[in-house]
mmCIF file with all atom_site columns, C-alpha atoms in Angstrom:
data_model
loop_
_atom_site.group_PDB
_atom_site.id
_atom_site.type_symbol
_atom_site.label_atom_id
_atom_site.label_alt_id
_atom_site.label_comp_id
_atom_site.label_asym_id
_atom_site.label_entity_id
_atom_site.label_seq_id
_atom_site.pdbx_PDB_ins_code
_atom_site.Cartn_x
_atom_site.Cartn_y
_atom_site.Cartn_z
_atom_site.occupancy
_atom_site.B_iso_or_equiv
_atom_site.pdbx_formal_charge
_atom_site.auth_seq_id
_atom_site.auth_comp_id
_atom_site.auth_asym_id
_atom_site.auth_atom_id
_atom_site.pdbx_PDB_model_num
ATOM 1   C CA . UNK A 1 1   ? 56.459 20.308  -44.629 1.00 93.00 ? 1   UNK A CA 1
ATOM 2   C CA . UNK A 1 2   ? 59.966 19.499  -45.794 1.00 96.00 ? 2   UNK A CA 1
ATOM 3   C CA . UNK A 1 3   ? 60.802 17.125  -48.611 1.00 97.00 ? 3   UNK A CA 1
ATOM 4   C CA . UNK A 1 4   ? 64.247 16.034  -49.750 1.00 97.00 ? 4   UNK A CA 1
ATOM 5   C CA . UNK A 1 5   ? 64.532 14.082  -52.974 1.00 98.00 ? 5   UNK A CA 1
ATOM 6   C CA . UNK A 1 6   ? 67.408 12.935  -55.157 1.00 98.00 ? 6   UNK A CA 1
ATOM 7   C CA . UNK A 1 7   ? 67.378 10.896  -58.342 1.00 97.00 ? 7   UNK A CA 1
ATOM 8   C CA . UNK A 1 8   ? 70.381 9.576   -60.187 1.00 98.00 ? 8   UNK A CA 1
ATOM 9   C CA . UNK A 1 9   ? 70.492 7.715   -63.488 1.00 98.00 ? 9   UNK A CA 1
ATOM 10  C CA . UNK A 1 10  ? 73.405 6.265   -65.443 1.00 98.00 ? 10  UNK A CA 1
ATOM 11  C CA . UNK A 1 11  ? 73.237 5.093   -69.051 1.00 97.00 ? 11  UNK A CA 1
ATOM 12  C CA . UNK A 1 12  ? 75.821 2.472   -70.033 1.00 98.00 ? 12  UNK A CA 1
ATOM 13  C CA . UNK A 1 13  ? 76.196 1.842   -73.770 1.00 97.00 ? 13  UNK A CA 1
ATOM 14  C CA . UNK A 1 14  ? 77.683 -1.660  -73.737 1.00 97.00 ? 14  UNK A CA 1
ATOM 15  C CA . UNK A 1 15  ? 77.538 -1.883  -77.539 1.00 96.00 ? 15  UNK A CA 1
ATOM 16  C CA . UNK A 1 16  ? 75.655 -0.299  -80.399 1.00 96.00 ? 16  UNK A CA 1
ATOM 17  C CA . UNK A 1 17  ? 72.770 -2.660  -79.662 1.00 97.00 ? 17  UNK A CA 1
ATOM 18  C CA . UNK A 1 18  ? 72.940 -3.216  -75.891 1.00 98.00 ? 18  UNK A CA 1
ATOM 19  C CA . UNK A 1 19  ? 72.152 -0.536  -73.276 1.00 98.00 ? 19  UNK A CA 1
ATOM 20  C CA . UNK A 1 20  ? 72.016 -0.817  -69.467 1.00 98.00 ? 20  UNK A CA 1
ATOM 21  C CA . UNK A 1 21  ? 70.415 1.956   -67.400 1.00 98.00 ? 21  UNK A CA 1
ATOM 22  C CA . UNK A 1 22  ? 70.528 1.719   -63.589 1.00 98.00 ? 22  UNK A CA 1
ATOM 23  C CA . UNK A 1 23  ? 68.777 4.394   -61.510 1.00 98.00 ? 23  UNK A CA 1
ATOM 24  C CA . UNK A 1 24  ? 68.087 5.195   -57.847 1.00 98.00 ? 24  UNK A CA 1
ATOM 25  C CA . UNK A 1 25  ? 65.490 7.534   -56.340 1.00 98.00 ? 25  UNK A CA 1
ATOM 26  C CA . UNK A 1 26  ? 65.616 8.493   -52.650 1.00 98.00 ? 26  UNK A CA 1
ATOM 27  C CA . UNK A 1 27  ? 63.023 10.670  -50.957 1.00 98.00 ? 27  UNK A CA 1
ATOM 28  C CA . UNK A 1 28  ? 62.353 11.770  -47.382 1.00 98.00 ? 28  UNK A CA 1
ATOM 29  C CA . UNK A 1 29  ? 59.229 13.673  -46.308 1.00 97.00 ? 29  UNK A CA 1
ATOM 30  C CA . UNK A 1 30  ? 58.787 15.289  -42.894 1.00 97.00 ? 30  UNK A CA 1
ATOM 31  C CA . UNK A 1 31  ? 55.620 17.123  -41.833 1.00 95.00 ? 31  UNK A CA 1
ATOM 32  C CA . UNK A 1 32  ? 55.159 18.939  -38.550 1.00 92.00 ? 32  UNK A CA 1
ATOM 33  C CA . UNK A 1 33  ? 51.533 17.830  -38.411 1.00 86.00 ? 33  UNK A CA 1
ATOM 34  C CA . UNK A 1 34  ? 48.685 16.519  -40.521 1.00 78.00 ? 34  UNK A CA 1
ATOM 35  C CA . UNK A 1 35  ? 46.848 19.043  -42.769 1.00 78.00 ? 35  UNK A CA 1
ATOM 36  C CA . UNK A 1 36  ? 43.583 18.469  -40.887 1.00 76.00 ? 36  UNK A CA 1
ATOM 37  C CA . UNK A 1 37  ? 41.292 20.998  -39.272 1.00 77.00 ? 37  UNK A CA 1
ATOM 38  C CA . UNK A 1 38  ? 38.335 21.122  -36.908 1.00 75.00 ? 38  UNK A CA 1
ATOM 39  C CA . UNK A 1 39  ? 35.071 23.037  -37.188 1.00 76.00 ? 39  UNK A CA 1
ATOM 40  C CA . UNK A 1 40  ? 34.164 24.962  -34.011 1.00 72.00 ? 40  UNK A CA 1
ATOM 41  C CA . UNK A 1 41  ? 31.274 23.280  -32.211 1.00 71.00 ? 41  UNK A CA 1
ATOM 42  C CA . UNK A 1 42  ? 27.899 24.747  -33.169 1.00 73.00 ? 42  UNK A CA 1
ATOM 43  C CA . UNK A 1 43  ? 29.305 27.113  -35.793 1.00 75.00 ? 43  UNK A CA 1
ATOM 44  C CA . UNK A 1 44  ? 30.008 25.586  -39.187 1.00 74.00 ? 44  UNK A CA 1
ATOM 45  C CA . UNK A 1 45  ? 30.742 29.058  -40.617 1.00 79.00 ? 45  UNK A CA 1
ATOM 46  C CA . UNK A 1 46  ? 33.327 29.966  -37.990 1.00 73.00 ? 46  UNK A CA 1
ATOM 47  C CA . UNK A 1 47  ? 37.087 30.047  -38.533 1.00 79.00 ? 47  UNK A CA 1
ATOM 48  C CA . UNK A 1 48  ? 38.699 26.653  -38.859 1.00 79.00 ? 48  UNK A CA 1
ATOM 49  C CA . UNK A 1 49  ? 40.790 25.613  -35.884 1.00 78.00 ? 49  UNK A CA 1
ATOM 50  C CA . UNK A 1 50  ? 43.191 22.941  -34.655 1.00 76.00 ? 50  UNK A CA 1
ATOM 51  C CA . UNK A 1 51  ? 41.645 21.760  -31.381 1.00 77.00 ? 51  UNK A CA 1
ATOM 52  C CA . UNK A 1 52  ? 43.894 19.596  -29.218 1.00 83.00 ? 52  UNK A CA 1
ATOM 53  C CA . UNK A 1 53  ? 43.754 19.229  -25.403 1.00 86.00 ? 53  UNK A CA 1
ATOM 54  C CA . UNK A 1 54  ? 47.549 18.755  -25.246 1.00 90.00 ? 54  UNK A CA 1
ATOM 55  C CA . UNK A 1 55  ? 50.532 19.728  -27.325 1.00 87.00 ? 55  UNK A CA 1
ATOM 56  C CA . UNK A 1 56  ? 51.247 16.210  -28.550 1.00 90.00 ? 56  UNK A CA 1
ATOM 57  C CA . UNK A 1 57  ? 53.388 15.733  -31.637 1.00 91.00 ? 57  UNK A CA 1
ATOM 58  C CA . UNK A 1 58  ? 51.629 14.581  -34.799 1.00 92.00 ? 58  UNK A CA 1
ATOM 59  C CA . UNK A 1 59  ? 54.780 14.824  -36.891 1.00 94.00 ? 59  UNK A CA 1
ATOM 60  C CA . UNK A 1 60  ? 54.446 12.652  -40.018 1.00 94.00 ? 60  UNK A CA 1
ATOM 61  C CA . UNK A 1 61  ? 57.339 10.991  -41.846 1.00 96.00 ? 61  UNK A CA 1
ATOM 62  C CA . UNK A 1 62  ? 57.577 9.093   -45.129 1.00 97.00 ? 62  UNK A CA 1
ATOM 63  C CA . UNK A 1 63  ? 60.841 7.709   -46.473 1.00 97.00 ? 63  UNK A CA 1
ATOM 64  C CA . UNK A 1 64  ? 61.367 5.525   -49.538 1.00 96.00 ? 64  UNK A CA 1
ATOM 65  C CA . UNK A 1 65  ? 64.068 4.191   -51.848 1.00 98.00 ? 65  UNK A CA 1
ATOM 66  C CA . UNK A 1 66  ? 63.293 3.077   -55.386 1.00 98.00 ? 66  UNK A CA 1
ATOM 67  C CA . UNK A 1 67  ? 65.959 1.385   -57.501 1.00 98.00 ? 67  UNK A CA 1
ATOM 68  C CA . UNK A 1 68  ? 65.633 0.215   -61.084 1.00 98.00 ? 68  UNK A CA 1
ATOM 69  C CA . UNK A 1 69  ? 67.683 -1.608  -63.690 1.00 98.00 ? 69  UNK A CA 1
ATOM 70  C CA . UNK A 1 70  ? 66.548 -1.351  -67.313 1.00 98.00 ? 70  UNK A CA 1
ATOM 71  C CA . UNK A 1 71  ? 68.251 -3.281  -70.121 1.00 98.00 ? 71  UNK A CA 1
ATOM 72  C CA . UNK A 1 72  ? 67.469 -2.979  -73.831 1.00 98.00 ? 72  UNK A CA 1
ATOM 73  C CA . UNK A 1 73  ? 68.840 -4.846  -76.820 1.00 98.00 ? 73  UNK A CA 1
ATOM 74  C CA . UNK A 1 74  ? 68.252 -3.792  -80.415 1.00 97.00 ? 74  UNK A CA 1
ATOM 75  C CA . UNK A 1 75  ? 67.578 -6.834  -82.628 1.00 96.00 ? 75  UNK A CA 1
ATOM 76  C CA . UNK A 1 76  ? 67.328 -4.856  -85.849 1.00 93.00 ? 76  UNK A CA 1
ATOM 77  C CA . UNK A 1 77  ? 63.849 -6.157  -86.619 1.00 95.00 ? 77  UNK A CA 1
ATOM 78  C CA . UNK A 1 78  ? 62.720 -5.421  -83.059 1.00 95.00 ? 78  UNK A CA 1
ATOM 79  C CA . UNK A 1 79  ? 63.976 -5.088  -79.493 1.00 97.00 ? 79  UNK A CA 1
ATOM 80  C CA . UNK A 1 80  ? 64.249 -6.834  -76.137 1.00 98.00 ? 80  UNK A CA 1
ATOM 81  C CA . UNK A 1 81  ? 63.574 -5.010  -72.873 1.00 98.00 ? 81  UNK A CA 1
ATOM 82  C CA . UNK A 1 82  ? 63.876 -5.984  -69.217 1.00 98.00 ? 82  UNK A CA 1
ATOM 83  C CA . UNK A 1 83  ? 63.053 -3.630  -66.353 1.00 98.00 ? 83  UNK A CA 1
ATOM 84  C CA . UNK A 1 84  ? 63.577 -4.623  -62.708 1.00 98.00 ? 84  UNK A CA 1
ATOM 85  C CA . UNK A 1 85  ? 62.569 -2.484  -59.732 1.00 98.00 ? 85  UNK A CA 1
ATOM 86  C CA . UNK A 1 86  ? 62.779 -2.702  -55.952 1.00 98.00 ? 86  UNK A CA 1
ATOM 87  C CA . UNK A 1 87  ? 61.148 -0.305  -53.505 1.00 98.00 ? 87  UNK A CA 1
ATOM 88  C CA . UNK A 1 88  ? 61.466 0.069   -49.743 1.00 98.00 ? 88  UNK A CA 1
ATOM 89  C CA . UNK A 1 89  ? 59.214 2.476   -47.834 1.00 97.00 ? 89  UNK A CA 1
ATOM 90  C CA . UNK A 1 90  ? 58.522 3.400   -44.194 1.00 98.00 ? 90  UNK A CA 1
ATOM 91  C CA . UNK A 1 91  ? 55.624 5.617   -43.091 1.00 97.00 ? 91  UNK A CA 1
ATOM 92  C CA . UNK A 1 92  ? 54.820 6.860   -39.600 1.00 96.00 ? 92  UNK A CA 1
ATOM 93  C CA . UNK A 1 93  ? 51.508 8.684   -39.146 1.00 92.00 ? 93  UNK A CA 1
ATOM 94  C CA . UNK A 1 94  ? 50.915 9.642   -35.495 1.00 93.00 ? 94  UNK A CA 1
ATOM 95  C CA . UNK A 1 95  ? 47.545 11.084  -34.524 1.00 91.00 ? 95  UNK A CA 1
ATOM 96  C CA . UNK A 1 96  ? 46.416 12.695  -31.267 1.00 91.00 ? 96  UNK A CA 1
ATOM 97  C CA . UNK A 1 97  ? 43.606 10.437  -30.049 1.00 90.00 ? 97  UNK A CA 1
ATOM 98  C CA . UNK A 1 98  ? 43.127 12.081  -26.646 1.00 91.00 ? 98  UNK A CA 1
ATOM 99  C CA . UNK A 1 99  ? 39.580 13.271  -27.355 1.00 88.00 ? 99  UNK A CA 1
ATOM 100 C CA . UNK A 1 100 ? 38.597 10.069  -29.160 1.00 87.00 ? 100 UNK A CA 1
ATOM 101 C CA . UNK A 1 101 ? 39.622 7.915   -26.195 1.00 88.00 ? 101 UNK A CA 1
ATOM 102 C CA . UNK A 1 102 ? 37.659 10.079  -23.754 1.00 87.00 ? 102 UNK A CA 1
ATOM 103 C CA . UNK A 1 103 ? 34.595 9.930   -26.028 1.00 86.00 ? 103 UNK A CA 1
ATOM 104 C CA . UNK A 1 104 ? 34.847 6.143   -26.300 1.00 84.00 ? 104 UNK A CA 1
ATOM 105 C CA . UNK A 1 105 ? 35.587 5.312   -22.647 1.00 85.00 ? 105 UNK A CA 1
ATOM 106 C CA . UNK A 1 106 ? 34.757 8.505   -20.695 1.00 86.00 ? 106 UNK A CA 1
ATOM 107 C CA . UNK A 1 107 ? 36.609 9.099   -17.449 1.00 87.00 ? 107 UNK A CA 1
ATOM 108 C CA . UNK A 1 108 ? 35.842 12.794  -17.043 1.00 87.00 ? 108 UNK A CA 1
ATOM 109 C CA . UNK A 1 109 ? 39.472 13.645  -17.602 1.00 87.00 ? 109 UNK A CA 1
ATOM 110 C CA . UNK A 1 110 ? 41.631 13.927  -20.697 1.00 91.00 ? 110 UNK A CA 1
ATOM 111 C CA . UNK A 1 111 ? 44.638 11.586  -20.685 1.00 91.00 ? 111 UNK A CA 1
ATOM 112 C CA . UNK A 1 112 ? 47.298 12.290  -23.357 1.00 93.00 ? 112 UNK A CA 1
ATOM 113 C CA . UNK A 1 113 ? 47.396 9.497   -25.925 1.00 92.00 ? 113 UNK A CA 1
ATOM 114 C CA . UNK A 1 114 ? 48.881 9.209   -29.407 1.00 91.00 ? 114 UNK A CA 1
ATOM 115 C CA . UNK A 1 115 ? 47.946 6.609   -32.021 1.00 92.00 ? 115 UNK A CA 1
ATOM 116 C CA . UNK A 1 116 ? 51.119 6.099   -34.078 1.00 93.00 ? 116 UNK A CA 1
ATOM 117 C CA . UNK A 1 117 ? 51.025 3.329   -36.713 1.00 95.00 ? 117 UNK A CA 1
ATOM 118 C CA . UNK A 1 118 ? 54.113 2.403   -38.728 1.00 97.00 ? 118 UNK A CA 1
ATOM 119 C CA . UNK A 1 119 ? 53.736 0.885   -42.199 1.00 97.00 ? 119 UNK A CA 1
ATOM 120 C CA . UNK A 1 120 ? 56.729 -0.654  -43.987 1.00 97.00 ? 120 UNK A CA 1
ATOM 121 C CA . UNK A 1 121 ? 56.656 -1.808  -47.612 1.00 97.00 ? 121 UNK A CA 1
ATOM 122 C CA . UNK A 1 122 ? 59.044 -3.976  -49.611 1.00 97.00 ? 122 UNK A CA 1
ATOM 123 C CA . UNK A 1 123 ? 58.124 -4.427  -53.271 1.00 98.00 ? 123 UNK A CA 1
ATOM 124 C CA . UNK A 1 124 ? 59.781 -6.145  -56.249 1.00 98.00 ? 124 UNK A CA 1
ATOM 125 C CA . UNK A 1 125 ? 58.670 -5.780  -59.875 1.00 98.00 ? 125 UNK A CA 1
ATOM 126 C CA . UNK A 1 126 ? 59.951 -7.355  -63.090 1.00 98.00 ? 126 UNK A CA 1
ATOM 127 C CA . UNK A 1 127 ? 58.711 -6.909  -66.653 1.00 98.00 ? 127 UNK A CA 1
ATOM 128 C CA . UNK A 1 128 ? 60.231 -8.364  -69.830 1.00 98.00 ? 128 UNK A CA 1
ATOM 129 C CA . UNK A 1 129 ? 59.086 -7.566  -73.377 1.00 98.00 ? 129 UNK A CA 1
ATOM 130 C CA . UNK A 1 130 ? 60.009 -8.436  -76.916 1.00 98.00 ? 130 UNK A CA 1
ATOM 131 C CA . UNK A 1 131 ? 58.792 -6.113  -79.662 1.00 97.00 ? 131 UNK A CA 1
ATOM 132 C CA . UNK A 1 132 ? 59.009 -6.504  -83.419 1.00 96.00 ? 132 UNK A CA 1
ATOM 133 C CA . UNK A 1 133 ? 58.585 -3.932  -86.170 1.00 93.00 ? 133 UNK A CA 1
ATOM 134 C CA . UNK A 1 134 ? 60.593 -5.081  -89.201 1.00 93.00 ? 134 UNK A CA 1
ATOM 135 C CA . UNK A 1 135 ? 61.263 -2.491  -91.861 1.00 91.00 ? 135 UNK A CA 1
ATOM 136 C CA . UNK A 1 136 ? 58.899 -2.722  -94.807 1.00 89.00 ? 136 UNK A CA 1
ATOM 137 C CA . UNK A 1 137 ? 56.496 -5.096  -93.073 1.00 93.00 ? 137 UNK A CA 1
ATOM 138 C CA . UNK A 1 138 ? 52.854 -4.394  -92.349 1.00 94.00 ? 138 UNK A CA 1
ATOM 139 C CA . UNK A 1 139 ? 53.095 -6.403  -89.123 1.00 95.00 ? 139 UNK A CA 1
ATOM 140 C CA . UNK A 1 140 ? 54.300 -5.219  -85.710 1.00 96.00 ? 140 UNK A CA 1
ATOM 141 C CA . UNK A 1 141 ? 53.649 -6.197  -82.150 1.00 97.00 ? 141 UNK A CA 1
ATOM 142 C CA . UNK A 1 142 ? 54.852 -6.922  -78.652 1.00 98.00 ? 142 UNK A CA 1
ATOM 143 C CA . UNK A 1 143 ? 54.735 -9.812  -76.191 1.00 98.00 ? 143 UNK A CA 1
ATOM 144 C CA . UNK A 1 144 ? 55.845 -9.907  -72.591 1.00 98.00 ? 144 UNK A CA 1
ATOM 145 C CA . UNK A 1 145 ? 55.503 -11.038 -69.004 1.00 98.00 ? 145 UNK A CA 1
ATOM 146 C CA . UNK A 1 146 ? 55.048 -9.174  -65.711 1.00 98.00 ? 146 UNK A CA 1
ATOM 147 C CA . UNK A 1 147 ? 55.641 -10.136 -62.084 1.00 98.00 ? 147 UNK A CA 1
ATOM 148 C CA . UNK A 1 148 ? 55.155 -8.204  -58.846 1.00 98.00 ? 148 UNK A CA 1
ATOM 149 C CA . UNK A 1 149 ? 55.421 -9.179  -55.192 1.00 98.00 ? 149 UNK A CA 1
ATOM 150 C CA . UNK A 1 150 ? 55.026 -6.935  -52.156 1.00 97.00 ? 150 UNK A CA 1
ATOM 151 C CA . UNK A 1 151 ? 55.139 -7.242  -48.392 1.00 97.00 ? 151 UNK A CA 1
ATOM 152 C CA . UNK A 1 152 ? 53.417 -4.502  -46.405 1.00 96.00 ? 152 UNK A CA 1
ATOM 153 C CA . UNK A 1 153 ? 53.676 -4.715  -42.616 1.00 97.00 ? 153 UNK A CA 1
ATOM 154 C CA . UNK A 1 154 ? 51.379 -2.698  -40.328 1.00 96.00 ? 154 UNK A CA 1
ATOM 155 C CA . UNK A 1 155 ? 52.411 -2.153  -36.714 1.00 95.00 ? 155 UNK A CA 1
ATOM 156 C CA . UNK A 1 156 ? 50.878 -0.072  -33.926 1.00 95.00 ? 156 UNK A CA 1
ATOM 157 C CA . UNK A 1 157 ? 50.796 -0.108  -30.139 1.00 90.00 ? 157 UNK A CA 1
ATOM 158 C CA . UNK A 1 158 ? 48.256 2.438   -28.893 1.00 90.00 ? 158 UNK A CA 1
ATOM 159 C CA . UNK A 1 159 ? 49.755 3.386   -25.528 1.00 88.00 ? 159 UNK A CA 1
ATOM 160 C CA . UNK A 1 160 ? 48.155 5.720   -22.986 1.00 91.00 ? 160 UNK A CA 1
ATOM 161 C CA . UNK A 1 161 ? 50.440 6.044   -19.945 1.00 89.00 ? 161 UNK A CA 1
ATOM 162 C CA . UNK A 1 162 ? 48.628 5.988   -16.584 1.00 87.00 ? 162 UNK A CA 1
ATOM 163 C CA . UNK A 1 163 ? 45.312 4.951   -18.126 1.00 89.00 ? 163 UNK A CA 1
ATOM 164 C CA . UNK A 1 164 ? 45.048 1.760   -16.051 1.00 89.00 ? 164 UNK A CA 1
ATOM 165 C CA . UNK A 1 165 ? 44.492 3.930   -12.953 1.00 89.00 ? 165 UNK A CA 1
ATOM 166 C CA . UNK A 1 166 ? 40.839 4.278   -14.015 1.00 88.00 ? 166 UNK A CA 1
ATOM 167 C CA . UNK A 1 167 ? 40.165 0.559   -13.602 1.00 86.00 ? 167 UNK A CA 1
ATOM 168 C CA . UNK A 1 168 ? 37.734 1.113   -10.713 1.00 84.00 ? 168 UNK A CA 1
ATOM 169 C CA . UNK A 1 169 ? 36.081 4.218   -12.142 1.00 84.00 ? 169 UNK A CA 1
ATOM 170 C CA . UNK A 1 170 ? 32.363 4.690   -12.743 1.00 81.00 ? 170 UNK A CA 1
ATOM 171 C CA . UNK A 1 171 ? 32.867 3.900   -16.434 1.00 80.00 ? 171 UNK A CA 1
ATOM 172 C CA . UNK A 1 172 ? 34.397 0.482   -15.845 1.00 80.00 ? 172 UNK A CA 1
ATOM 173 C CA . UNK A 1 173 ? 32.154 -0.505  -12.930 1.00 82.00 ? 173 UNK A CA 1
ATOM 174 C CA . UNK A 1 174 ? 28.819 0.617   -14.463 1.00 82.00 ? 174 UNK A CA 1
ATOM 175 C CA . UNK A 1 175 ? 29.214 1.090   -18.227 1.00 80.00 ? 175 UNK A CA 1
ATOM 176 C CA . UNK A 1 176 ? 31.910 -1.515  -18.894 1.00 79.00 ? 176 UNK A CA 1
ATOM 177 C CA . UNK A 1 177 ? 31.719 -4.046  -16.065 1.00 84.00 ? 177 UNK A CA 1
ATOM 178 C CA . UNK A 1 178 ? 34.379 -6.704  -16.250 1.00 81.00 ? 178 UNK A CA 1
ATOM 179 C CA . UNK A 1 179 ? 36.396 -4.912  -18.949 1.00 81.00 ? 179 UNK A CA 1
ATOM 180 C CA . UNK A 1 180 ? 39.997 -4.488  -17.768 1.00 84.00 ? 180 UNK A CA 1
ATOM 181 C CA . UNK A 1 181 ? 41.718 -1.209  -18.527 1.00 86.00 ? 181 UNK A CA 1
ATOM 182 C CA . UNK A 1 182 ? 45.350 -1.120  -19.548 1.00 88.00 ? 182 UNK A CA 1
ATOM 183 C CA . UNK A 1 183 ? 47.918 1.459   -20.576 1.00 91.00 ? 183 UNK A CA 1
ATOM 184 C CA . UNK A 1 184 ? 47.976 -0.474  -23.868 1.00 90.00 ? 184 UNK A CA 1
ATOM 185 C CA . UNK A 1 185 ? 44.558 0.425   -25.276 1.00 84.00 ? 185 UNK A CA 1
ATOM 186 C CA . UNK A 1 186 ? 45.005 -1.153  -28.689 1.00 85.00 ? 186 UNK A CA 1
ATOM 187 C CA . UNK A 1 187 ? 47.543 -3.222  -30.590 1.00 91.00 ? 187 UNK A CA 1
ATOM 188 C CA . UNK A 1 188 ? 47.578 -4.392  -34.172 1.00 92.00 ? 188 UNK A CA 1
ATOM 189 C CA . UNK A 1 189 ? 50.219 -6.109  -36.264 1.00 94.00 ? 189 UNK A CA 1
ATOM 190 C CA . UNK A 1 190 ? 49.560 -7.485  -39.703 1.00 95.00 ? 190 UNK A CA 1
ATOM 191 C CA . UNK A 1 191 ? 50.962 -8.257  -43.126 1.00 95.00 ? 191 UNK A CA 1
ATOM 192 C CA . UNK A 1 192 ? 49.477 -7.710  -46.547 1.00 94.00 ? 192 UNK A CA 1
ATOM 193 C CA . UNK A 1 193 ? 51.451 -9.583  -49.192 1.00 96.00 ? 193 UNK A CA 1
ATOM 194 C CA . UNK A 1 194 ? 49.861 -9.417  -52.673 1.00 95.00 ? 194 UNK A CA 1
ATOM 195 C CA . UNK A 1 195 ? 51.499 -11.159 -55.612 1.00 97.00 ? 195 UNK A CA 1
ATOM 196 C CA . UNK A 1 196 ? 50.603 -10.811 -59.257 1.00 97.00 ? 196 UNK A CA 1
ATOM 197 C CA . UNK A 1 197 ? 51.838 -12.142 -62.567 1.00 98.00 ? 197 UNK A CA 1
ATOM 198 C CA . UNK A 1 198 ? 50.744 -11.593 -66.137 1.00 98.00 ? 198 UNK A CA 1
ATOM 199 C CA . UNK A 1 199 ? 51.544 -12.389 -69.753 1.00 98.00 ? 199 UNK A CA 1
ATOM 200 C CA . UNK A 1 200 ? 50.392 -10.257 -72.654 1.00 98.00 ? 200 UNK A CA 1
ATOM 201 C CA . UNK A 1 201 ? 50.669 -9.768  -76.391 1.00 98.00 ? 201 UNK A CA 1
ATOM 202 C CA . UNK A 1 202 ? 49.490 -7.291  -78.988 1.00 98.00 ? 202 UNK A CA 1
ATOM 203 C CA . UNK A 1 203 ? 49.612 -7.599  -82.788 1.00 97.00 ? 203 UNK A CA 1
ATOM 204 C CA . UNK A 1 204 ? 49.213 -4.728  -85.263 1.00 97.00 ? 204 UNK A CA 1
ATOM 205 C CA . UNK A 1 205 ? 48.589 -4.872  -89.013 1.00 97.00 ? 205 UNK A CA 1
ATOM 206 C CA . UNK A 1 206 ? 48.880 -1.755  -91.166 1.00 95.00 ? 206 UNK A CA 1
ATOM 207 C CA . UNK A 1 207 ? 46.114 -2.045  -93.758 1.00 94.00 ? 207 UNK A CA 1
ATOM 208 C CA . UNK A 1 208 ? 47.282 1.108   -95.524 1.00 91.00 ? 208 UNK A CA 1
ATOM 209 C CA . UNK A 1 209 ? 48.820 4.474   -94.591 1.00 87.00 ? 209 UNK A CA 1
ATOM 210 C CA . UNK A 1 210 ? 45.674 5.510   -92.672 1.00 93.00 ? 210 UNK A CA 1
ATOM 211 C CA . UNK A 1 211 ? 44.263 2.311   -91.212 1.00 95.00 ? 211 UNK A CA 1
ATOM 212 C CA . UNK A 1 212 ? 45.687 -0.155  -88.736 1.00 95.00 ? 212 UNK A CA 1
ATOM 213 C CA . UNK A 1 213 ? 44.070 -3.191  -87.112 1.00 97.00 ? 213 UNK A CA 1
ATOM 214 C CA . UNK A 1 214 ? 45.097 -4.146  -83.574 1.00 97.00 ? 214 UNK A CA 1
ATOM 215 C CA . UNK A 1 215 ? 44.364 -7.244  -81.516 1.00 98.00 ? 215 UNK A CA 1
ATOM 216 C CA . UNK A 1 216 ? 45.655 -7.985  -78.041 1.00 98.00 ? 216 UNK A CA 1
ATOM 217 C CA . UNK A 1 217 ? 45.148 -10.172 -75.012 1.00 98.00 ? 217 UNK A CA 1
ATOM 218 C CA . UNK A 1 218 ? 46.360 -10.105 -71.401 1.00 98.00 ? 218 UNK A CA 1
ATOM 219 C CA . UNK A 1 219 ? 46.111 -12.859 -68.794 1.00 98.00 ? 219 UNK A CA 1
ATOM 220 C CA . UNK A 1 220 ? 46.892 -12.095 -65.168 1.00 97.00 ? 220 UNK A CA 1
ATOM 221 C CA . UNK A 1 221 ? 46.726 -13.718 -61.788 1.00 98.00 ? 221 UNK A CA 1
ATOM 222 C CA . UNK A 1 222 ? 46.461 -11.667 -58.594 1.00 96.00 ? 222 UNK A CA 1
#
């Protein structure tokens, strides 16, 4: 496993009251294979093994970029804050499905096949808050709004080269009559695009130096 990560942050003091802080975080993860193991058949106490009919790559990769812009303004009696973020991510998680395919549609012969889905994510988040805590007052609190939208795309073509040659095998003629075999065993493409928004507030009242009463409410839509 190799991971490379870099984060950079810059604080810009526009004035005594106004501060802008942009930041960027980049990360790349590469793994030579998944941290999975197999138990030897019939011996649950035996040494753990990696059982694969072929030397097919199961190298995993995960890359993302996360950028943020935070702005704060000191009002004296309170503060304003806005934080905006955007994330892009791409994951590839290949898995050797040679044995699984033979178990599902047996041909009496292992055919190398790799199931390799790719998931991409694009996500935007915004939150804005106003807080108040005036000097000498027993009252303090915060109110704000939140918004998030994401688009996650799932893509996989499960290809098994030369698998269509078994079209007239015993499996297809007896066990799966009328089911056509193809080198493309499985395909899936889909999007998951959740959106959410919320508004919230919280009020505090200092009864004395030891006691404080707090009331708050949050409404959200997902």
